[in-house]
């Protein structure tokens, strides 16, 4: 099975509780997130979200990932699939680490797997990396 991943780390001048409140406020994503431009659903393990993704230079698309981890002030993680498992799967996470002095380290990553990766990677990898940094 083919695999690749994208990962960014940044430090935020806010405590984990504040960062968490932004991450779980799905309707507000359109105000701050240029990659996930619309988000809705219930933030609870096992629930399905509706996320409208906008990669630079590509038409937006909606995915419906299932929440795998909802650990307040620590981790929010979901997994999405293209049609059937193993074709093109993405596991996406926001991991928060308190740094003290009211600061938080945000580790944002996605791991991709699937038989379509050799084809899809060339079409979306650079744009996805750019979106993660934005």
Short mmCIF file of C-alpha atoms in Angstrom, two decimals:
data_model
loop_
_atom_site.label_atom_id
_atom_site.label_comp_id
_atom_site.label_asym_id
_atom_site.label_seq_id
_atom_site.Cartn_x
_atom_site.Cartn_y
_atom_site.Cartn_z
CA UNK A 1 0.00 0.00 0.00
CA UNK A 2 1.28 3.47 -0.88
CA UNK A 3 1.70 6.13 1.87
CA UNK A 4 2.74 9.75 2.33
CA UNK A 5 2.27 12.39 4.98
CA UNK A 6 2.28 16.12 5.57
CA UNK A 7 3.11 17.74 8.90
CA UNK A 8 3.46 21.28 10.24
CA UNK A 9 4.22 22.58 13.72
CA UNK A 10 3.56 26.09 14.98
CA UNK A 11 3.46 27.84 18.31
CA UNK A 12 0.37 29.85 19.22
CA UNK A 13 0.15 32.66 21.77
CA UNK A 14 -2.91 31.16 23.46
CA UNK A 15 -3.48 28.37 26.00
CA UNK A 16 -4.66 24.92 24.82
CA UNK A 17 -8.21 25.62 26.05
CA UNK A 18 -8.51 28.63 23.73
CA UNK A 19 -6.95 26.82 20.74
CA UNK A 20 -9.29 23.88 21.36
CA UNK A 21 -12.34 26.16 21.40
CA UNK A 22 -11.35 27.46 17.95
CA UNK A 23 -10.79 23.95 16.55
CA UNK A 24 -14.20 22.67 17.64
CA UNK A 25 -16.12 25.78 16.50
CA UNK A 26 -16.84 24.28 13.09
CA UNK A 27 -19.03 27.12 11.70
CA UNK A 28 -16.16 29.58 12.31
CA UNK A 29 -13.66 27.67 10.13
CA UNK A 30 -14.56 29.87 7.15
CA UNK A 31 -13.28 32.87 9.14
CA UNK A 32 -9.74 31.60 9.74
CA UNK A 33 -9.01 28.48 7.69
CA UNK A 34 -8.20 28.96 3.98
CA UNK A 35 -8.04 25.16 3.48
CA UNK A 36 -11.22 23.99 5.25
CA UNK A 37 -13.56 26.76 4.13
CA UNK A 38 -16.78 25.29 5.52
CA UNK A 39 -17.26 22.77 8.33
CA UNK A 40 -20.26 21.30 10.09
CA UNK A 41 -21.22 18.36 12.24
CA UNK A 42 -21.11 17.20 15.84
CA UNK A 43 -17.68 17.03 17.44
CA UNK A 44 -17.82 13.60 19.12
CA UNK A 45 -15.99 10.33 18.48
CA UNK A 46 -17.74 8.31 15.78
CA UNK A 47 -19.64 11.27 14.33
CA UNK A 48 -19.30 12.30 10.68
CA UNK A 49 -18.31 15.84 9.73
CA UNK A 50 -18.96 17.69 6.48
CA UNK A 51 -15.84 19.58 5.39
CA UNK A 52 -15.51 21.70 2.27
CA UNK A 53 -11.85 21.68 1.23
CA UNK A 54 -10.35 24.33 -1.06
CA UNK A 55 -6.89 23.58 -2.41
CA UNK A 56 -5.19 26.42 -4.31
CA UNK A 57 -5.88 26.08 -8.02
CA UNK A 58 -8.50 23.34 -7.56
CA UNK A 59 -12.27 23.32 -7.38
CA UNK A 60 -13.49 22.93 -3.77
CA UNK A 61 -14.73 19.50 -2.74
CA UNK A 62 -16.72 18.23 0.22
CA UNK A 63 -15.56 15.27 2.26
CA UNK A 64 -17.34 13.49 5.11
CA UNK A 65 -14.72 12.13 7.51
CA UNK A 66 -15.48 10.24 10.72
CA UNK A 67 -14.06 11.55 14.00
CA UNK A 68 -11.57 9.12 15.57
CA UNK A 69 -10.25 11.16 18.52
CA UNK A 70 -11.86 14.03 20.41
CA UNK A 71 -9.62 14.67 23.42
CA UNK A 72 -10.40 18.20 24.66
CA UNK A 73 -7.39 20.51 24.75
CA UNK A 74 -5.19 17.70 23.38
CA UNK A 75 -6.20 16.12 20.05
CA UNK A 76 -8.81 16.31 17.30
CA UNK A 77 -8.47 13.61 14.61
CA UNK A 78 -10.61 12.34 11.76
CA UNK A 79 -10.36 9.92 8.84
CA UNK A 80 -11.83 10.39 5.41
CA UNK A 81 -12.04 8.08 2.41
CA UNK A 82 -12.58 8.35 -1.29
CA UNK A 83 -15.45 5.96 -2.13
CA UNK A 84 -14.08 2.72 -0.58
CA UNK A 85 -11.41 1.99 2.06
CA UNK A 86 -7.91 1.61 0.64
CA UNK A 87 -8.48 3.64 -2.51
CA UNK A 88 -7.47 7.05 -1.08
CA UNK A 89 -7.68 7.48 2.70
CA UNK A 90 -6.57 10.46 4.76
CA UNK A 91 -6.19 10.65 8.53
CA UNK A 92 -6.00 14.30 9.68
CA UNK A 93 -5.05 15.55 13.16
CA UNK A 94 -4.55 18.64 15.27
CA UNK A 95 -2.43 17.82 18.36
CA UNK A 96 -2.04 20.45 21.10
CA UNK A 97 0.85 20.59 23.56
CA UNK A 98 0.90 23.18 26.37
CA UNK A 99 4.15 25.16 26.44
CA UNK A 100 3.55 27.19 29.59
CA UNK A 101 3.12 30.96 29.76
CA UNK A 102 -0.26 30.56 28.05
CA UNK A 103 1.24 29.19 24.79
CA UNK A 104 0.43 26.07 22.77
CA UNK A 105 2.36 24.01 20.22
CA UNK A 106 0.05 22.89 17.41
CA UNK A 107 1.17 19.83 15.46
CA UNK A 108 -1.04 19.58 12.37
CA UNK A 109 -0.63 16.45 10.25
CA UNK A 110 -2.27 14.22 7.69
CA UNK A 111 -1.31 10.69 6.67
CA UNK A 112 -2.48 9.41 3.33
CA UNK A 113 -2.76 5.79 2.18
CA UNK A 114 -4.23 4.03 -0.79
CA UNK A 115 -3.71 2.54 -4.20
CA UNK A 116 -4.48 5.87 -5.92
CA UNK A 117 -1.65 7.74 -4.15
CA UNK A 118 0.87 7.52 -7.01
CA UNK A 119 -1.67 9.24 -9.29
CA UNK A 120 -3.20 11.67 -6.77
CA UNK A 121 0.04 12.76 -5.07
CA UNK A 122 1.28 14.62 -8.14
CA UNK A 123 -2.03 16.45 -8.44
CA UNK A 124 -2.54 17.56 -4.83
CA UNK A 125 0.62 17.18 -2.71
CA UNK A 126 2.15 20.65 -3.28
CA UNK A 127 -1.22 22.40 -2.93
CA UNK A 128 -1.98 20.50 0.28
CA UNK A 129 1.40 21.42 1.79
CA UNK A 130 0.76 25.06 0.85
CA UNK A 131 -2.70 24.88 2.48
CA UNK A 132 -1.30 23.42 5.71
CA UNK A 133 1.13 26.32 6.02
CA UNK A 134 -1.62 28.86 5.31
#
